[in-house]
Amino acid sequence: MATQRIIVAGASMGGLRAAEQLRGAGWTGAITVIGDEPHMPYNRPPLSKDVLAGKAPFESLAFTPRPNVADVEWRLGTAVTAARLADRVVELDDGSEIPFDGLVIATGMRPRRLRCEGPAAGRHTVRTLGDAEALRAELTRPGARVVVIGAGFIGCEVAATAIGLGVRDVTVVDPLPLPMVGPLGGLLARSLLERHEERGVRFVLGTGVSGFRGEERVTGVVLSDGRVLPADVVVESVGSVANTEWLDGNGLDLADGVLTDGRLRVGGLPYVVAVGDVARFPNARYDGVPRRVEHWSIPGDTAKHAAKALVSHLTGAEADLTLFAPLPTFWSDQHEFRLQSFGSPGLGLADVRVLDGDPDGDVLVGYHCDSRLVGVVALGGHAAATGAARYRAQLLKQPALTA
Amino acid sequence: MKVVVDMNKCQDHGQCVFAAPDVFQLDDNGRLAYVSDPDDALRDEVEEAADVCPLQAIRIEG
């Protein structure tokens, strides 16, 4: 019998963690990881911070793989272009096909781009190492006027990093009335706005972008209300799109990422699982509504769970297949302060209470749903972040929310 | 098994403490303290701690 093979499509953090966890779950067959970037898996959070600031060479970003993946085959610089799941075959951009016994979908996201006419030069996104290096080269040009479109995580981090680099002219544009108001709610978003403004970031809020000015390269951003912001460098941080086109034609639900069941299995096929931010999974801890989660911890969490389900199916080995119920956690570093979150504040935006401190300084905020604590977020210095961690055990003990 | 944490990288996120509480702790000031030669029975936990470090500051030797 030919060697059995699991293919991992995607060679970022989720792909690496999947390979490690497949071995950890007892898979002794072949593993092939396929990724379109030329690099071995690397850590992305520093891209909008230390890499942009010129403080992190690639060697400091690359993950150190566990020894158990020493015999894994890495096919880098190669994209998976299609899959025939029923036939258990993937197709690559070089025209070759690889058969598989099991498949891990780990193709992640790419930045959404604004559909506006205009020059491409001077417009950036931040998702890959190449993106961050290209943006750094332009940010550090003397006198650059920078417009960041989108006041979410990446937008706020890039704006803060640019100020830290000495860029004088940094403006953030967003159609919402406050930065990061979606995940954080008004109380912390207002505090965040003030902290950014005090450090020199300008905000143009409550208006979108309708186009770009410039012939060869961008010279300005046209706002929905007709105003024009002069710009030499534009950063589009307006969300992301799941890389799922290669799965078209297999009858899957690809409405927003790949829909999975509570064990990360895809399309009713027990030999196909999805991991990382491309997976739209129900979290048994909350209301059972499938969601994608773009937090840093999710590739590791999903890989562990998905690998167990996949290996147990392929080998017939017994496994403890509980429903996936991760406790979400995220953080963001902006200027000299940190945001630290545990749980799902987004499910408790209607009932936000200050648990400790003061929104003008270090503050710890609780988010409630039906009077039950569903998330905590700290904003401020180190002590605030540590304070948030104290609530983690309490959040883990809460009974599941029902739909 | 030997555990080495690059304290120049560590930013006290505390994720390792959740993964391997017998090996990693935050002291009263919220700074990381750890056991550098934990029992091999804790290897799974320590590997998990190394994985979840946002700064990838934890190295396992041996």
Short mmCIF file of C-alpha atoms in Angstrom, two decimals:
data_model
loop_
_atom_site.label_atom_id
_atom_site.label_comp_id
_atom_site.label_asym_id
_atom_site.label_seq_id
_atom_site.Cartn_x
_atom_site.Cartn_y
_atom_site.Cartn_z
CA MET A 1 0.00 0.00 0.00
CA ALA A 2 1.28 3.45 -0.91
CA THR A 3 2.28 5.83 1.87
CA GLN A 4 -0.66 7.71 3.27
CA ARG A 5 -0.40 11.47 2.97
CA ILE A 6 -1.96 14.49 4.64
CA ILE A 7 -1.71 17.74 2.71
CA VAL A 8 -1.69 21.01 4.61
CA ALA A 9 -2.71 23.82 2.25
CA GLY A 10 -1.15 26.99 3.64
CA ALA A 11 2.29 27.44 5.22
CA SER A 12 1.72 30.18 7.74
CA MET A 13 1.36 29.74 11.50
CA GLY A 14 -1.76 27.59 11.07
CA GLY A 15 -0.02 25.28 8.61
CA LEU A 16 2.98 24.80 10.88
CA ARG A 17 0.88 24.20 13.97
CA ALA A 18 -1.28 21.73 12.03
CA ALA A 19 1.76 19.71 10.96
CA GLU A 20 3.09 19.65 14.53
CA GLN A 21 -0.26 18.64 15.97
CA LEU A 22 -0.81 15.92 13.35
CA ARG A 23 2.44 14.33 14.51
CA GLY A 24 1.43 14.97 18.12
CA ALA A 25 -1.86 13.15 17.49
CA GLY A 26 0.05 10.12 16.21
CA TRP A 27 0.06 10.56 12.41
CA THR A 28 3.09 8.68 11.06
CA GLY A 29 2.30 8.98 7.34
CA ALA A 30 3.63 11.67 5.02
CA ILE A 31 2.82 15.35 5.54
CA THR A 32 3.21 17.92 2.77
CA VAL A 33 2.76 21.61 3.57
CA ILE A 34 2.17 23.89 0.59
CA GLY A 35 2.42 27.69 0.78
CA ASP A 36 2.64 30.51 -1.75
CA GLU A 37 5.02 32.74 0.22
CA PRO A 38 8.74 31.95 -0.20
CA HIS A 39 9.31 31.96 3.58
CA MET A 40 9.04 29.34 6.27
CA PRO A 41 6.20 30.23 8.69
CA TYR A 42 6.78 33.47 10.58
CA ASN A 43 5.09 35.53 13.26
CA ARG A 44 2.85 38.27 11.87
CA PRO A 45 2.05 40.61 14.81
CA PRO A 46 5.47 42.33 14.59
CA LEU A 47 4.81 43.29 10.94
CA SER A 48 2.76 46.39 11.85
CA LYS A 49 5.09 47.25 14.74
CA ASP A 50 8.72 46.12 15.03
CA VAL A 51 9.17 45.20 11.36
CA LEU A 52 7.73 48.54 10.26
CA ALA A 53 9.97 50.27 12.78
CA GLY A 54 13.01 48.41 11.41
CA LYS A 55 13.63 46.59 14.68
CA ALA A 56 12.95 42.96 13.66
CA PRO A 57 14.98 41.05 11.07
CA PHE A 58 13.36 37.95 9.52
CA GLU A 59 15.37 35.58 11.74
CA SER A 60 13.58 37.01 14.76
CA LEU A 61 10.16 36.38 13.18
CA ALA A 62 10.53 32.80 11.94
CA PHE A 63 8.86 30.19 14.15
CA THR A 64 11.04 27.45 15.57
CA PRO A 65 9.27 24.26 14.45
CA ARG A 66 8.90 21.41 16.94
CA PRO A 67 11.39 18.59 16.31
CA ASN A 68 8.49 16.27 15.40
CA VAL A 69 8.07 17.95 11.99
CA ALA A 70 11.67 17.44 10.83
CA ASP A 71 10.52 15.01 8.11
CA VAL A 72 7.65 17.16 6.81
CA GLU A 73 7.88 18.19 3.15
CA TRP A 74 7.62 21.96 2.63
CA ARG A 75 6.62 23.17 -0.84
CA LEU A 76 7.07 26.93 -0.58
CA GLY A 77 6.53 29.56 -3.25
CA THR A 78 3.77 27.34 -4.64
CA ALA A 79 0.02 27.98 -4.49
CA VAL A 80 -2.75 25.42 -4.33
CA THR A 81 -5.05 26.47 -7.16
CA ALA A 82 -7.85 23.92 -6.93
CA ALA A 83 -9.08 20.87 -5.08
CA ARG A 84 -11.30 17.94 -6.00
CA LEU A 85 -12.27 16.87 -2.52
CA ALA A 86 -14.31 13.82 -3.55
CA ASP A 87 -11.31 12.52 -5.55
CA ARG A 88 -8.90 13.57 -2.76
CA VAL A 89 -6.61 15.56 -5.06
CA VAL A 90 -5.23 19.11 -4.96
CA GLU A 91 -3.88 21.00 -7.98
CA LEU A 92 -0.89 23.35 -7.77
CA ASP A 93 0.00 26.43 -9.81
CA ASP A 94 2.76 24.52 -11.60
CA GLY A 95 0.12 22.22 -13.08
CA SER A 96 0.93 19.23 -10.88
CA GLU A 97 -1.59 17.29 -8.83
CA ILE A 98 -1.04 15.66 -5.44
CA PRO A 99 -3.33 12.98 -4.05
CA PHE A 100 -4.10 12.99 -0.36
CA ASP A 101 -5.77 10.91 2.30
CA GLY A 102 -6.42 13.87 4.58
CA LEU A 103 -6.50 17.62 3.90
CA VAL A 104 -5.97 20.56 6.24
CA ILE A 105 -7.26 23.87 4.89
CA ALA A 106 -4.97 26.60 6.27
CA THR A 107 -4.92 29.18 3.49
CA GLY A 108 -5.79 32.14 5.70
CA MET A 109 -6.82 35.60 4.61
CA ARG A 110 -5.58 38.39 2.38
CA PRO A 111 -6.20 42.12 2.83
CA ARG A 112 -9.36 43.52 1.35
CA ARG A 113 -8.64 46.30 -1.15
CA LEU A 114 -10.78 49.36 -1.80
CA ARG A 115 -12.50 49.23 -5.15
CA CYS A 116 -11.53 52.73 -6.17
CA GLU A 117 -9.93 53.86 -9.39
CA GLY A 118 -6.52 55.43 -9.11
CA PRO A 119 -2.80 54.79 -9.24
CA ALA A 120 -1.44 51.68 -7.51
CA ALA A 121 1.91 53.22 -6.53
CA GLY A 122 2.00 54.55 -2.98
CA ARG A 123 -0.86 52.33 -1.81
CA HIS A 124 -0.06 49.59 0.70
CA THR A 125 -1.52 46.82 2.80
CA VAL A 126 0.12 44.97 5.70
CA ARG A 127 -0.26 41.20 5.74
CA THR A 128 3.07 39.71 4.67
CA LEU A 129 6.71 40.41 5.39
CA GLY A 130 7.06 41.78 1.86
CA ASP A 131 4.16 44.18 2.48
CA ALA A 132 5.69 45.50 5.71
CA GLU A 133 9.13 46.01 4.16
CA ALA A 134 7.68 47.86 1.17
CA LEU A 135 5.65 50.15 3.46
CA ARG A 136 8.64 50.81 5.72
CA ALA A 137 10.70 51.99 2.76
CA GLU A 138 8.07 54.64 1.96
CA LEU A 139 7.22 55.69 5.51
CA THR A 140 10.81 56.59 6.19
CA ARG A 141 11.03 59.03 3.28
CA PRO A 142 11.43 62.51 4.78
CA GLY A 143 8.23 64.53 4.89
CA ALA A 144 5.92 61.68 3.86
CA ARG A 145 2.24 62.45 4.37
CA VAL A 146 0.56 59.24 5.46
CA VAL A 147 -3.14 58.43 5.27
CA VAL A 148 -4.31 55.20 6.93
CA ILE A 149 -7.71 54.00 5.75
CA GLY A 150 -9.46 51.98 8.44
CA ALA A 151 -9.19 52.51 12.23
CA GLY A 152 -9.09 48.83 13.25
CA PHE A 153 -6.20 46.88 14.77
CA ILE A 154 -3.81 47.18 11.83
CA GLY A 155 -4.72 50.79 11.05
CA CYS A 156 -4.23 51.97 14.64
CA GLU A 157 -0.98 50.02 15.03
CA VAL A 158 0.45 51.34 11.76
CA ALA A 159 -0.49 54.92 12.68
CA ALA A 160 1.19 54.56 16.08
CA THR A 161 4.31 53.00 14.55
CA ALA A 162 4.52 55.80 11.97
CA ILE A 163 4.39 58.44 14.73
CA GLY A 164 7.09 56.50 16.57
CA LEU A 165 9.25 56.61 13.44
CA GLY A 166 8.99 60.38 13.42
CA VAL A 167 6.42 60.76 10.63
CA ARG A 168 4.81 64.16 11.23
CA ASP A 169 1.72 63.84 9.11
CA VAL A 170 -0.42 60.79 9.96
CA THR A 171 -4.19 60.75 9.39
CA VAL A 172 -6.56 57.83 10.00
CA VAL A 173 -9.88 57.74 8.12
CA ASP A 174 -12.84 55.56 9.06
CA PRO A 175 -16.58 55.64 8.38
CA LEU A 176 -17.31 54.72 12.02
CA PRO A 177 -17.31 57.46 14.69
CA LEU A 178 -14.46 55.99 16.80
CA PRO A 179 -11.38 53.78 16.26
CA MET A 180 -11.81 50.04 16.99
CA VAL A 181 -15.34 50.70 18.20
CA GLY A 182 -16.60 47.40 16.73
CA PRO A 183 -14.59 45.06 18.95
CA LEU A 184 -14.23 47.43 21.96
CA GLY A 185 -17.39 49.54 22.26
CA GLY A 186 -17.55 53.29 22.85
CA LEU A 187 -15.92 53.63 26.25
CA LEU A 188 -12.51 52.22 25.35
CA ALA A 189 -12.69 53.44 21.75
CA ARG A 190 -13.05 57.03 22.98
CA SER A 191 -10.10 56.59 25.33
CA LEU A 192 -8.05 55.12 22.50
CA LEU A 193 -8.91 58.05 20.23
CA GLU A 194 -7.69 60.56 22.83
CA ARG A 195 -4.44 58.65 23.40
CA HIS A 196 -3.69 58.62 19.67
CA GLU A 197 -4.54 62.29 19.22
CA GLU A 198 -2.35 63.32 22.15
CA ARG A 199 0.56 61.62 20.38
CA GLY A 200 -0.03 63.37 17.08
CA VAL A 201 -2.28 61.04 15.04
CA ARG A 202 -5.12 62.91 13.31
CA PHE A 203 -8.48 61.20 12.76
CA VAL A 204 -11.13 61.88 10.14
CA LEU A 205 -14.07 59.83 11.36
CA GLY A 206 -17.60 59.27 10.13
CA THR A 207 -16.63 59.38 6.48
CA GLY A 208 -15.50 56.79 3.97
CA VAL A 209 -13.19 56.95 0.98
CA SER A 210 -14.48 57.30 -2.57
CA GLY A 211 -11.26 57.50 -4.60
CA PHE A 212 -7.63 58.42 -4.99
CA ARG A 213 -5.89 61.37 -6.64
CA GLY A 214 -2.70 61.09 -8.67
CA GLU A 215 -1.37 60.02 -12.05
CA GLU A 216 1.77 57.89 -11.62
CA ARG A 217 1.39 57.48 -7.86
CA VAL A 218 -1.09 58.50 -5.24
CA THR A 219 -1.16 62.18 -4.22
CA GLY A 220 -4.41 62.30 -2.28
CA VAL A 221 -7.36 60.45 -0.84
CA VAL A 222 -10.86 61.58 -1.84
CA LEU A 223 -13.35 61.25 1.01
CA SER A 224 -17.03 60.36 0.60
CA ASP A 225 -17.96 63.91 1.63
CA GLY A 226 -15.83 65.37 -1.18
CA ARG A 227 -12.86 66.53 0.87
CA VAL A 228 -9.41 65.54 -0.34
CA LEU A 229 -6.59 64.58 2.05
CA PRO A 230 -3.12 65.09 0.54
CA ALA A 231 -1.14 61.84 0.77
CA ASP A 232 2.18 60.42 -0.36
CA VAL A 233 1.64 57.06 1.29
CA VAL A 234 -1.71 55.33 1.76
CA VAL A 235 -2.28 52.25 3.93
CA GLU A 236 -5.48 50.31 3.27
CA SER A 237 -6.44 48.44 6.43
CA VAL A 238 -10.07 47.75 5.65
CA GLY A 239 -10.48 44.13 6.64
CA SER A 240 -9.61 40.90 4.95
CA VAL A 241 -10.92 38.30 2.53
CA ALA A 242 -10.66 34.54 2.99
CA ASN A 243 -8.47 32.64 0.55
CA THR A 244 -11.01 30.02 -0.46
CA GLU A 245 -11.35 30.39 -4.24
CA TRP A 246 -9.32 27.21 -4.73
CA LEU A 247 -12.11 25.28 -2.98
CA ASP A 248 -14.82 26.42 -5.42
CA GLY A 249 -16.79 23.67 -7.10
CA ASN A 250 -16.86 21.31 -4.11
CA GLY A 251 -20.28 22.31 -2.83
CA LEU A 252 -18.87 23.90 0.35
CA ASP A 253 -20.28 26.87 2.28
CA LEU A 254 -17.60 29.50 1.54
CA ALA A 255 -19.74 32.56 2.36
CA ASP A 256 -17.10 33.93 4.79
CA GLY A 257 -14.21 31.51 5.13
CA VAL A 258 -14.81 27.77 5.25
CA LEU A 259 -17.75 26.62 7.36
CA THR A 260 -16.78 23.84 9.76
CA ASP A 261 -18.61 21.78 12.36
CA GLY A 262 -17.74 21.88 16.06
CA ARG A 263 -14.74 19.64 15.42
CA LEU A 264 -13.34 21.77 12.58
CA ARG A 265 -14.44 19.27 9.91
CA VAL A 266 -15.53 20.65 6.55
CA GLY A 267 -18.48 19.85 4.30
CA GLY A 268 -19.42 16.65 6.10
CA LEU A 269 -16.12 15.14 4.94
CA PRO A 270 -14.29 13.64 7.95
CA TYR A 271 -10.99 13.69 6.03
CA VAL A 272 -11.05 17.49 5.49
CA VAL A 273 -10.53 20.00 8.32
CA ALA A 274 -9.89 23.75 8.43
CA VAL A 275 -7.64 25.72 10.81
CA GLY A 276 -6.72 29.33 11.50
CA ASP A 277 -8.62 32.45 10.48
CA VAL A 278 -10.00 30.87 7.29
CA ALA A 279 -12.15 28.53 9.44
CA ARG A 280 -15.69 29.68 10.33
CA PHE A 281 -16.44 27.54 13.35
CA PRO A 282 -19.06 27.40 16.10
CA ASN A 283 -17.61 28.04 19.57
CA ALA A 284 -19.35 25.79 22.11
CA ARG A 285 -18.44 28.35 24.78
CA TYR A 286 -20.82 30.89 23.28
CA ASP A 287 -23.95 30.89 21.17
CA GLY A 288 -23.08 28.25 18.58
CA VAL A 289 -23.09 30.75 15.69
CA PRO A 290 -20.16 29.92 13.36
CA ARG A 291 -17.68 32.79 13.16
CA ARG A 292 -14.19 33.35 11.83
CA VAL A 293 -11.74 34.59 14.48
CA GLU A 294 -8.62 36.47 13.41
CA HIS A 295 -6.85 36.34 16.76
CA TRP A 296 -3.24 35.21 17.01
CA SER A 297 -4.04 32.22 19.24
CA ILE A 298 -6.61 30.68 16.90
CA PRO A 299 -4.21 28.88 14.49
CA GLY A 300 -2.72 26.97 17.42
CA ASP A 301 -6.06 26.25 19.08
CA THR A 302 -7.78 25.09 15.89
CA ALA A 303 -4.77 23.03 14.76
CA LYS A 304 -4.77 21.06 17.99
CA HIS A 305 -8.45 20.26 17.78
CA ALA A 306 -8.57 19.64 14.02
CA ALA A 307 -5.52 17.37 14.04
CA LYS A 308 -7.09 15.09 16.65
CA ALA A 309 -10.31 14.80 14.65
CA LEU A 310 -8.49 14.14 11.38
CA VAL A 311 -5.96 11.62 12.69
CA SER A 312 -8.60 9.75 14.64
CA HIS A 313 -10.69 9.39 11.47
CA LEU A 314 -7.77 8.33 9.25
CA THR A 315 -6.20 5.85 11.67
CA GLY A 316 -9.25 4.69 13.60
CA ALA A 317 -7.45 5.64 16.80
CA GLU A 318 -9.56 6.55 19.79
CA ALA A 319 -9.49 10.25 20.58
CA ASP A 320 -11.19 12.57 23.01
CA LEU A 321 -13.23 14.58 20.52
CA THR A 322 -14.88 17.29 22.57
CA LEU A 323 -16.52 20.24 20.84
CA PHE A 324 -14.20 23.15 20.11
CA ALA A 325 -14.63 25.85 22.75
CA PRO A 326 -11.62 28.21 22.78
CA LEU A 327 -11.43 31.25 25.05
CA PRO A 328 -10.57 34.05 22.62
CA THR A 329 -7.72 36.35 23.55
CA PHE A 330 -6.20 39.27 21.71
CA TRP A 331 -3.79 42.08 22.34
CA SER A 332 -2.60 45.15 20.50
CA ASP A 333 0.39 47.40 21.16
CA GLN A 334 -0.08 51.04 20.15
CA HIS A 335 2.35 53.80 21.14
CA GLU A 336 3.54 52.81 24.64
CA PHE A 337 0.29 51.22 25.79
CA ARG A 338 -1.24 47.80 25.39
CA LEU A 339 -4.75 46.51 24.85
CA GLN A 340 -5.27 43.06 26.32
CA SER A 341 -8.51 41.12 25.93
CA PHE A 342 -9.85 37.81 27.19
CA GLY A 343 -13.21 36.33 26.20
CA SER A 344 -15.59 37.87 23.67
CA PRO A 345 -16.17 41.56 24.46
CA GLY A 346 -18.05 41.86 21.16
CA LEU A 347 -20.89 39.78 22.63
CA GLY A 348 -21.26 42.17 25.58
CA LEU A 349 -21.13 45.65 24.02
CA ALA A 350 -24.58 46.57 25.37
CA ASP A 351 -23.43 46.30 29.02
CA VAL A 352 -19.92 47.65 29.54
CA ARG A 353 -18.66 48.39 33.06
CA VAL A 354 -15.36 49.75 34.37
CA LEU A 355 -13.99 47.04 36.65
CA ASP A 356 -10.89 48.87 37.77
CA GLY A 357 -9.02 52.09 37.07
CA ASP A 358 -10.03 55.03 34.97
CA PRO A 359 -10.44 55.48 31.18
CA ASP A 360 -7.91 58.35 31.29
CA GLY A 361 -5.21 56.05 32.69
CA ASP A 362 -4.88 52.33 33.18
CA VAL A 363 -8.34 50.84 32.91
CA LEU A 364 -9.94 47.41 33.04
CA VAL A 365 -13.37 47.01 31.47
CA GLY A 366 -15.89 44.16 31.69
CA TYR A 367 -18.39 43.22 28.96
CA HIS A 368 -21.62 41.50 29.95
CA CYS A 369 -24.39 39.58 28.23
CA ASP A 370 -27.51 38.94 30.32
CA SER A 371 -25.47 40.21 33.29
CA ARG A 372 -22.90 37.48 32.74
CA LEU A 373 -19.27 38.48 32.21
CA VAL A 374 -18.32 37.48 28.62
CA GLY A 375 -15.13 39.49 28.12
CA VAL A 376 -12.60 41.78 29.78
CA VAL A 377 -10.31 44.30 28.10
CA ALA A 378 -7.46 46.24 29.67
CA LEU A 379 -6.04 49.41 28.19
CA GLY A 380 -2.95 51.10 29.54
CA GLY A 381 0.30 49.94 30.99
CA HIS A 382 1.63 46.60 32.01
CA ALA A 383 -0.36 46.41 35.25
CA ALA A 384 -3.66 46.74 33.41
CA ALA A 385 -2.81 43.85 31.09
CA THR A 386 -1.88 41.67 34.04
CA GLY A 387 -5.15 42.65 35.70
CA ALA A 388 -7.12 41.41 32.71
CA ALA A 389 -5.42 38.01 32.99
CA ARG A 390 -6.81 37.66 36.49
CA TYR A 391 -10.30 37.35 35.00
CA ARG A 392 -9.35 34.55 32.65
CA ALA A 393 -10.19 31.75 35.10
CA GLN A 394 -13.57 33.32 35.81
CA LEU A 395 -14.35 33.56 32.07
CA LEU A 396 -13.34 29.92 31.57
CA LYS A 397 -15.74 28.83 34.31
CA GLN A 398 -18.80 30.60 32.90
CA PRO A 399 -21.43 28.21 31.52
CA ALA A 400 -21.99 28.33 27.77
CA LEU A 401 -24.30 30.99 26.37
CA THR A 402 -27.19 29.50 24.49
CA ALA A 403 -28.38 30.71 21.11
CA MET B 1 14.88 19.25 29.43
CA LYS B 2 16.16 22.80 29.74
CA VAL B 3 13.99 25.89 29.29
CA VAL B 4 15.46 29.21 28.22
CA VAL B 5 13.41 32.40 27.98
CA ASP B 6 14.87 35.33 26.09
CA MET B 7 14.05 38.01 28.66
CA ASN B 8 14.92 40.72 26.14
CA LYS B 9 11.98 39.52 24.05
CA CYS B 10 9.57 38.64 26.88
CA GLN B 11 6.77 41.19 27.34
CA ASP B 12 4.96 39.41 30.17
CA HIS B 13 1.88 38.39 28.15
CA GLY B 14 1.50 35.46 30.54
CA GLN B 15 0.23 32.97 27.95
CA CYS B 16 2.95 30.51 29.04
CA VAL B 17 1.64 30.71 32.60
CA PHE B 18 -1.77 29.49 31.44
CA ALA B 19 -0.21 26.67 29.40
CA ALA B 20 2.33 25.44 31.97
CA PRO B 21 1.62 26.87 35.42
CA ASP B 22 4.09 24.49 37.09
CA VAL B 23 6.94 25.95 35.08
CA PHE B 24 6.04 29.60 34.43
CA GLN B 25 4.71 32.18 36.88
CA LEU B 26 4.21 35.92 36.97
CA ASP B 27 5.66 37.40 40.15
CA ASP B 28 3.98 40.05 42.29
CA ASN B 29 5.16 42.74 39.90
CA GLY B 30 3.72 40.90 36.91
CA ARG B 31 7.17 39.86 35.65
CA LEU B 32 7.93 36.36 34.41
CA ALA B 33 9.69 33.82 36.60
CA TYR B 34 10.27 30.22 35.48
CA VAL B 35 11.85 26.88 36.31
CA SER B 36 14.78 26.35 33.96
CA ASP B 37 15.10 22.56 34.42
CA PRO B 38 11.55 21.17 34.71
CA ASP B 39 10.77 17.47 34.95
CA ASP B 40 10.49 15.76 31.56
CA ALA B 41 6.93 14.74 32.43
CA LEU B 42 6.01 18.40 31.82
CA ARG B 43 7.32 18.41 28.24
CA ASP B 44 3.89 18.64 26.57
CA GLU B 45 2.94 21.61 28.71
CA VAL B 46 6.24 23.36 28.10
CA GLU B 47 6.00 22.83 24.33
CA GLU B 48 2.50 24.27 24.48
CA ALA B 49 3.85 27.26 26.43
CA ALA B 50 6.54 27.83 23.81
CA ASP B 51 3.91 27.69 21.04
CA VAL B 52 1.59 30.22 22.64
CA CYS B 53 4.24 32.84 23.45
CA PRO B 54 3.33 35.82 21.23
CA LEU B 55 6.98 36.88 21.19
CA GLN B 56 8.27 33.34 20.59
CA ALA B 57 10.72 33.94 23.42
CA ILE B 58 10.72 30.41 24.91
CA ARG B 59 13.30 27.85 23.76
CA ILE B 60 13.42 24.20 24.81
CA GLU B 61 16.77 22.39 24.80
CA GLY B 62 17.32 18.67 25.20
#
